PDB file of C-alpha atoms in Angstrom:
ATOM      1  CA  MET A   1      -0.011  -0.009  -0.033  1.00  0.00           C
ATOM      2  CA  LYS A   2       1.175   3.531  -0.678  1.00  0.00           C
ATOM      3  CA  SER A   3      -0.970   5.636   1.581  1.00  0.00           C
ATOM      4  CA  LYS A   4       0.284   8.115   4.024  1.00  0.00           C
ATOM      5  CA  SER A   5      -2.726   7.852   6.147  1.00  0.00           C
ATOM      6  CA  LYS A   6      -2.419   4.716   8.358  1.00  0.00           C
ATOM      7  CA  VAL A   7      -6.056   4.877   9.710  1.00  0.00           C
ATOM      8  CA  THR A   8      -7.498   5.009   6.060  1.00  0.00           C
ATOM      9  CA  GLU A   9      -4.992   2.424   4.890  1.00  0.00           C
ATOM     10  CA  GLU A  10      -6.065   0.080   7.792  1.00  0.00           C
ATOM     11  CA  LYS A  11      -9.722   0.626   6.934  1.00  0.00           C
ATOM     12  CA  VAL A  12      -9.048  -0.380   3.330  1.00  0.00           C
ATOM     13  CA  PHE A  13      -7.242  -3.351   4.404  1.00  0.00           C
ATOM     14  CA  LYS A  14      -9.783  -4.632   6.772  1.00  0.00           C
ATOM     15  CA  SER A  15     -12.460  -3.892   4.278  1.00  0.00           C
ATOM     16  CA  ALA A  16     -10.612  -6.071   1.708  1.00  0.00           C
ATOM     17  CA  GLU A  17     -10.163  -8.905   4.180  1.00  0.00           C
ATOM     18  CA  THR A  18     -13.909  -8.783   4.833  1.00  0.00           C
ATOM     19  CA  LEU A  19     -14.737  -8.736   1.137  1.00  0.00           C
ATOM     20  CA  MET A  20     -12.278 -11.621   0.463  1.00  0.00           C
ATOM     21  CA  SER A  21     -13.932 -13.601   3.275  1.00  0.00           C
ATOM     22  CA  ARG A  22     -17.421 -13.113   2.190  1.00  0.00           C
ATOM     23  CA  TYR A  23     -16.947 -13.168  -1.585  1.00  0.00           C
ATOM     24  CA  GLY A  24     -13.685 -14.699  -2.578  1.00  0.00           C
ATOM     25  CA  ILE A  25     -11.212 -12.774  -4.576  1.00  0.00           C
ATOM     26  CA  LYS A  26     -13.384 -12.536  -7.736  1.00  0.00           C
ATOM     27  CA  GLY A  27     -16.638 -11.537  -6.047  1.00  0.00           C
ATOM     28  CA  TRP A  28     -15.890  -7.866  -5.350  1.00  0.00           C
ATOM     29  CA  ASN A  29     -14.268  -4.982  -7.341  1.00  0.00           C
ATOM     30  CA  MET A  30     -12.719  -1.580  -6.432  1.00  0.00           C
ATOM     31  CA  ASN A  31     -16.100   0.060  -6.390  1.00  0.00           C
ATOM     32  CA  ASP A  32     -17.235  -2.394  -3.682  1.00  0.00           C
ATOM     33  CA  LEU A  33     -13.909  -1.859  -1.714  1.00  0.00           C
ATOM     34  CA  ALA A  34     -14.183   1.940  -1.858  1.00  0.00           C
ATOM     35  CA  ALA A  35     -17.946   1.639  -0.705  1.00  0.00           C
ATOM     36  CA  ALA A  36     -16.991  -0.740   2.066  1.00  0.00           C
ATOM     37  CA  SER A  37     -14.091   1.522   3.074  1.00  0.00           C
ATOM     38  CA  GLY A  38     -16.214   4.720   3.079  1.00  0.00           C
ATOM     39  CA  ILE A  39     -14.025   6.507   0.521  1.00  0.00           C
ATOM     40  CA  THR A  40     -14.175   7.299  -3.037  1.00  0.00           C
ATOM     41  CA  LYS A  41     -12.606   5.182  -5.801  1.00  0.00           C
ATOM     42  CA  ARG A  42     -10.129   7.868  -6.623  1.00  0.00           C
ATOM     43  CA  THR A  43      -9.002   8.127  -3.063  1.00  0.00           C
ATOM     44  CA  LEU A  44      -8.776   4.229  -3.124  1.00  0.00           C
ATOM     45  CA  TYR A  45      -6.362   4.349  -5.953  1.00  0.00           C
ATOM     46  CA  LYS A  46      -4.121   6.763  -3.970  1.00  0.00           C
ATOM     47  CA  ILE A  47      -3.895   4.223  -1.382  1.00  0.00           C
ATOM     48  CA  ILE A  48      -3.409   1.035  -3.306  1.00  0.00           C
ATOM     49  CA  THR A  49      -1.511   0.138  -6.385  1.00  0.00           C
ATOM     50  CA  SER A  50      -3.748  -2.684  -7.632  1.00  0.00           C
ATOM     51  CA  LYS A  51      -6.144  -5.332  -6.445  1.00  0.00           C
ATOM     52  CA  GLU A  52      -3.573  -7.893  -6.909  1.00  0.00           C
ATOM     53  CA  GLN A  53      -1.158  -6.128  -4.667  1.00  0.00           C
ATOM     54  CA  LEU A  54      -3.864  -5.694  -2.083  1.00  0.00           C
ATOM     55  CA  ILE A  55      -4.753  -9.405  -2.066  1.00  0.00           C
ATOM     56  CA  ARG A  56      -0.996 -10.095  -1.863  1.00  0.00           C
ATOM     57  CA  ASP A  57      -0.620  -7.870   1.182  1.00  0.00           C
ATOM     58  CA  VAL A  58      -3.779  -9.491   2.845  1.00  0.00           C
ATOM     59  CA  ALA A  59      -2.228 -12.916   2.242  1.00  0.00           C
ATOM     60  CA  PHE A  60       1.142 -11.830   3.558  1.00  0.00           C
ATOM     61  CA  ASN A  61      -0.416 -10.231   6.781  1.00  0.00           C
ATOM     62  CA  ASN A  62      -2.173 -13.418   7.431  1.00  0.00           C
ATOM     63  CA  ILE A  63       0.981 -15.414   7.032  1.00  0.00           C
ATOM     64  CA  ASN A  64       2.728 -13.012   9.487  1.00  0.00           C
ATOM     65  CA  VAL A  65      -0.023 -13.504  12.094  1.00  0.00           C
ATOM     66  CA  ILE A  66       0.654 -17.349  11.722  1.00  0.00           C
ATOM     67  CA  ARG A  67       4.345 -17.006  11.728  1.00  0.00           C
ATOM     68  CA  GLU A  68       4.263 -14.925  15.065  1.00  0.00           C
ATOM     69  CA  LYS A  69       2.123 -17.374  16.687  1.00  0.00           C
ATOM     70  CA  LEU A  70       4.471 -20.230  15.711  1.00  0.00           C
ATOM     71  CA  PHE A  71       7.388 -18.128  16.934  1.00  0.00           C
ATOM     72  CA  GLU A  72       5.632 -17.578  20.291  1.00  0.00           C
ATOM     73  CA  ILE A  73       5.143 -21.436  20.529  1.00  0.00           C
ATOM     74  CA  ILE A  74       8.787 -22.288  19.760  1.00  0.00           C
ATOM     75  CA  ARG A  75      10.147 -19.457  22.050  1.00  0.00           C
ATOM     76  CA  LYS A  76       8.171 -20.855  25.031  1.00  0.00           C
ATOM     77  CA  ASN A  77      10.827 -23.405  25.387  1.00  0.00           C
ATOM     78  CA  GLU A  78       8.440 -26.183  26.236  1.00  0.00           C
ATOM     79  CA  GLY A  79       9.557 -29.798  25.687  1.00  0.00           C
ATOM     80  CA  PHE A  80      10.077 -30.602  22.004  1.00  0.00           C
ATOM     81  CA  MET A  81       7.128 -32.905  21.655  1.00  0.00           C
ATOM     82  CA  GLU A  82       4.700 -30.547  23.464  1.00  0.00           C
ATOM     83  CA  SER A  83       5.751 -27.746  21.282  1.00  0.00           C
ATOM     84  CA  LEU A  84       5.413 -29.790  18.119  1.00  0.00           C
ATOM     85  CA  GLU A  85       1.955 -30.871  19.188  1.00  0.00           C
ATOM     86  CA  MET A  86       0.893 -27.227  19.725  1.00  0.00           C
ATOM     87  CA  ILE A  87       2.214 -26.445  16.250  1.00  0.00           C
ATOM     88  CA  ILE A  88       0.325 -29.335  14.840  1.00  0.00           C
ATOM     89  CA  VAL A  89      -2.867 -27.987  16.392  1.00  0.00           C
ATOM     90  CA  THR A  90      -2.125 -24.298  15.894  1.00  0.00           C
ATOM     91  CA  ILE A  91      -1.391 -24.213  12.214  1.00  0.00           C
ATOM     92  CA  PRO A  92      -4.746 -25.534  10.887  1.00  0.00           C
ATOM     93  CA  GLU A  93      -6.682 -23.399  13.284  1.00  0.00           C
ATOM     94  CA  LEU A  94      -4.685 -20.324  12.325  1.00  0.00           C
ATOM     95  CA  LEU A  95      -5.184 -20.872   8.624  1.00  0.00           C
ATOM     96  CA  LYS A  96      -8.830 -21.578   9.292  1.00  0.00           C
ATOM     97  CA  ASN A  97      -9.260 -18.261  11.088  1.00  0.00           C
ATOM     98  CA  ASN A  98      -7.181 -16.352   8.415  1.00  0.00           C
ATOM     99  CA  TYR A  99      -9.300 -16.635   5.432  1.00  0.00           C
ATOM    100  CA  ILE A 100      -7.797 -19.993   4.343  1.00  0.00           C
ATOM    101  CA  ASN A 101     -10.844 -20.419   2.012  1.00  0.00           C
ATOM    102  CA  ASN A 102      -9.200 -17.690  -0.161  1.00  0.00           C
ATOM    103  CA  TYR A 103      -5.805 -19.213  -0.348  1.00  0.00           C
ATOM    104  CA  SER A 104      -6.873 -21.648  -2.945  1.00  0.00           C
ATOM    105  CA  ASP A 105      -8.308 -18.791  -5.075  1.00  0.00           C
ATOM    106  CA  ILE A 106      -5.192 -16.686  -4.456  1.00  0.00           C
ATOM    107  CA  LEU A 107      -2.788 -19.443  -5.396  1.00  0.00           C
ATOM    108  CA  ASN A 108      -4.795 -20.462  -8.566  1.00  0.00           C
ATOM    109  CA  GLU A 109      -5.513 -16.881  -9.776  1.00  0.00           C
ATOM    110  CA  PHE A 110      -2.112 -15.557  -9.095  1.00  0.00           C
ATOM    111  CA  PRO A 111       0.348 -18.456  -9.558  1.00  0.00           C
ATOM    112  CA  GLU A 112       3.325 -16.198  -9.195  1.00  0.00           C
ATOM    113  CA  LEU A 113       2.379 -15.406  -5.687  1.00  0.00           C
ATOM    114  CA  GLU A 114       2.913 -18.887  -4.615  1.00  0.00           C
ATOM    115  CA  ALA A 115       6.796 -18.488  -5.005  1.00  0.00           C
ATOM    116  CA  ASP A 116       6.449 -15.195  -3.062  1.00  0.00           C
ATOM    117  CA  LEU A 117       4.630 -16.740  -0.304  1.00  0.00           C
ATOM    118  CA  VAL A 118       7.182 -19.675  -0.040  1.00  0.00           C
ATOM    119  CA  HIS A 119       9.989 -16.930  -0.167  1.00  0.00           C
ATOM    120  CA  ALA A 120       8.106 -15.007   2.682  1.00  0.00           C
ATOM    121  CA  ASN A 121       7.980 -18.104   4.841  1.00  0.00           C
ATOM    122  CA  GLU A 122      11.888 -18.317   4.793  1.00  0.00           C
ATOM    123  CA  LYS A 123      11.913 -16.206   8.021  1.00  0.00           C
ATOM    124  CA  LEU A 124       9.692 -18.767   9.665  1.00  0.00           C
ATOM    125  CA  SER A 125      11.784 -21.531   8.121  1.00  0.00           C
ATOM    126  CA  ASN A 126      14.896 -20.439   9.901  1.00  0.00           C
ATOM    127  CA  ASP A 127      13.316 -20.671  13.286  1.00  0.00           C
ATOM    128  CA  LEU A 128      11.657 -23.973  12.377  1.00  0.00           C
ATOM    129  CA  LEU A 129      15.048 -25.422  11.139  1.00  0.00           C
ATOM    130  CA  PHE A 130      16.556 -24.669  14.660  1.00  0.00           C
ATOM    131  CA  PHE A 131      13.446 -26.125  16.142  1.00  0.00           C
ATOM    132  CA  PHE A 132      13.637 -29.388  14.206  1.00  0.00           C
ATOM    133  CA  GLN A 133      17.487 -29.547  14.789  1.00  0.00           C
ATOM    134  CA  ARG A 134      16.604 -29.443  18.535  1.00  0.00           C
ATOM    135  CA  GLY A 135      14.160 -32.460  18.011  1.00  0.00           C
ATOM    136  CA  ILE A 136      17.081 -34.358  16.367  1.00  0.00           C
ATOM    137  CA  GLU A 137      19.549 -33.570  19.049  1.00  0.00           C
ATOM    138  CA  SER A 138      17.026 -34.441  21.714  1.00  0.00           C
ATOM    139  CA  GLY A 139      16.471 -37.842  20.048  1.00  0.00           C
ATOM    140  CA  PHE A 140      12.773 -37.280  18.983  1.00  0.00           C
ATOM    141  CA  ILE A 141      13.522 -37.142  15.302  1.00  0.00           C
ATOM    142  CA  ARG A 142      15.646 -39.548  13.527  1.00  0.00           C
ATOM    143  CA  ASN A 143      19.014 -38.254  12.540  1.00  0.00           C
ATOM    144  CA  SER A 144      18.694 -39.613   9.075  1.00  0.00           C
ATOM    145  CA  VAL A 145      16.483 -36.738   8.067  1.00  0.00           C
ATOM    146  CA  THR A 146      17.614 -33.126   8.056  1.00  0.00           C
ATOM    147  CA  PRO A 147      15.707 -30.187   9.398  1.00  0.00           C
ATOM    148  CA  ALA A 148      15.586 -28.645   5.960  1.00  0.00           C
ATOM    149  CA  PHE A 149      13.765 -31.629   4.645  1.00  0.00           C
ATOM    150  CA  ILE A 150      11.274 -31.825   7.474  1.00  0.00           C
ATOM    151  CA  ASN A 151      10.683 -28.056   6.922  1.00  0.00           C
ATOM    152  CA  GLN A 152      10.126 -28.544   3.203  1.00  0.00           C
ATOM    153  CA  MET A 153       7.668 -31.385   3.868  1.00  0.00           C
ATOM    154  CA  PHE A 154       5.693 -28.944   6.346  1.00  0.00           C
ATOM    155  CA  GLN A 155       5.439 -26.124   3.872  1.00  0.00           C
ATOM    156  CA  GLY A 156       4.662 -28.515   0.921  1.00  0.00           C
ATOM    157  CA  LEU A 157       1.816 -30.190   2.741  1.00  0.00           C
ATOM    158  CA  ILE A 158       0.317 -26.702   3.857  1.00  0.00           C
ATOM    159  CA  ILE A 159       0.623 -25.186   0.398  1.00  0.00           C
ATOM    160  CA  HIS A 160      -0.818 -28.204  -1.304  1.00  0.00           C
ATOM    161  CA  PHE A 161      -3.902 -28.583   0.934  1.00  0.00           C
ATOM    162  CA  ALA A 162      -4.337 -24.865   1.006  1.00  0.00           C
ATOM    163  CA  LYS A 163      -4.272 -24.832  -2.813  1.00  0.00           C
ATOM    164  CA  TYR A 164      -6.369 -27.859  -3.588  1.00  0.00           C
ATOM    165  CA  SER A 165      -9.002 -28.344  -0.906  1.00  0.00           C
ATOM    166  CA  ARG A 166     -12.612 -27.287  -1.439  1.00  0.00           C
ATOM    167  CA  SER A 167     -13.404 -25.489   1.914  1.00  0.00           C
ATOM    168  CA  GLU A 168     -11.662 -24.136   4.899  1.00  0.00           C
ATOM    169  CA  THR A 169     -12.856 -27.002   7.105  1.00  0.00           C
ATOM    170  CA  GLU A 170     -11.540 -29.671   4.550  1.00  0.00           C
ATOM    171  CA  THR A 171      -8.235 -27.849   4.304  1.00  0.00           C
ATOM    172  CA  ALA A 172      -7.766 -27.508   8.199  1.00  0.00           C
ATOM    173  CA  GLU A 173      -8.757 -31.239   8.577  1.00  0.00           C
ATOM    174  CA  LYS A 174      -6.247 -32.337   5.858  1.00  0.00           C
ATOM    175  CA  ILE A 175      -3.463 -30.199   7.008  1.00  0.00           C
ATOM    176  CA  SER A 176      -3.871 -31.511  10.533  1.00  0.00           C
ATOM    177  CA  LEU A 177      -4.017 -35.129   9.383  1.00  0.00           C
ATOM    178  CA  ALA A 178      -1.030 -34.577   7.061  1.00  0.00           C
ATOM    179  CA  LEU A 179       1.145 -32.827   9.767  1.00  0.00           C
ATOM    180  CA  ARG A 180       0.190 -35.675  12.239  1.00  0.00           C
ATOM    181  CA  SER A 181       1.129 -38.288   9.622  1.00  0.00           C
ATOM    182  CA  LEU A 182       4.407 -36.486   8.951  1.00  0.00           C
ATOM    183  CA  VAL A 183       5.278 -36.326  12.417  1.00  0.00           C
ATOM    184  CA  PHE A 184       3.959 -39.675  13.661  1.00  0.00           C
ATOM    185  CA  GLY A 185       4.339 -41.662  10.720  1.00  0.00           C
ATOM    186  CA  ILE A 186       1.709 -43.541   8.941  1.00  0.00           C
ATOM    187  CA  SER A 187       2.209 -46.878  10.805  1.00  0.00           C
ATOM    188  CA  SER A 188      -0.947 -48.204  12.460  1.00  0.00           C
ATOM    189  CA  ARG A 189       1.241 -49.330  15.340  1.00  0.00           C
ATOM    190  CA  THR A 190       2.008 -45.565  16.352  1.00  0.00           C
ATOM    191  CA  GLN A 191      -0.315 -44.208  18.726  1.00  0.00           C
ATOM    192  CA  ALA A 192      -0.437 -40.336  17.820  1.00  0.00           C
ATOM    193  CA  ASP A 193      -4.047 -39.838  19.134  1.00  0.00           C
TER     194      ASP A 193
END
């Protein structure tokens, strides 16, 4: 966003989140956004560069909220397995509460943003790499896998199900099951429940 007025900028951002939540990314236009924000379309274009950029900003803001919550879990310095369990529970819930139903639309409509989202997650990735390394050093994770590989699997699962699930509930359920399967394996002998 390019606005100098933070209050107006925040109002536009929140209005865009609301419109995206209600109508997806295609079900509204700049006239709708201007009306929802209580400003003229001309003023709106002084604030934002494009609808695509605004959608990108909303997606990145939601990722930052998720990243901060995961940082909080990792920083608590609980036991490794307790922290991992909290992450497995928290990721689907945070995604579900942060307009996950639109990630599929966003990733399909703007495929170039997928690479940007992956790149933006590199900040989170560094903390997760240290976290997974701690799991290896503690003996909870086999030392035959690297923290980078585990992290790539985490990201791959989340992006895949965010992109290809039909609803926010389905996405949250599939991500939760996928992360549990990753962490506890798929053996019926493993008691992960």
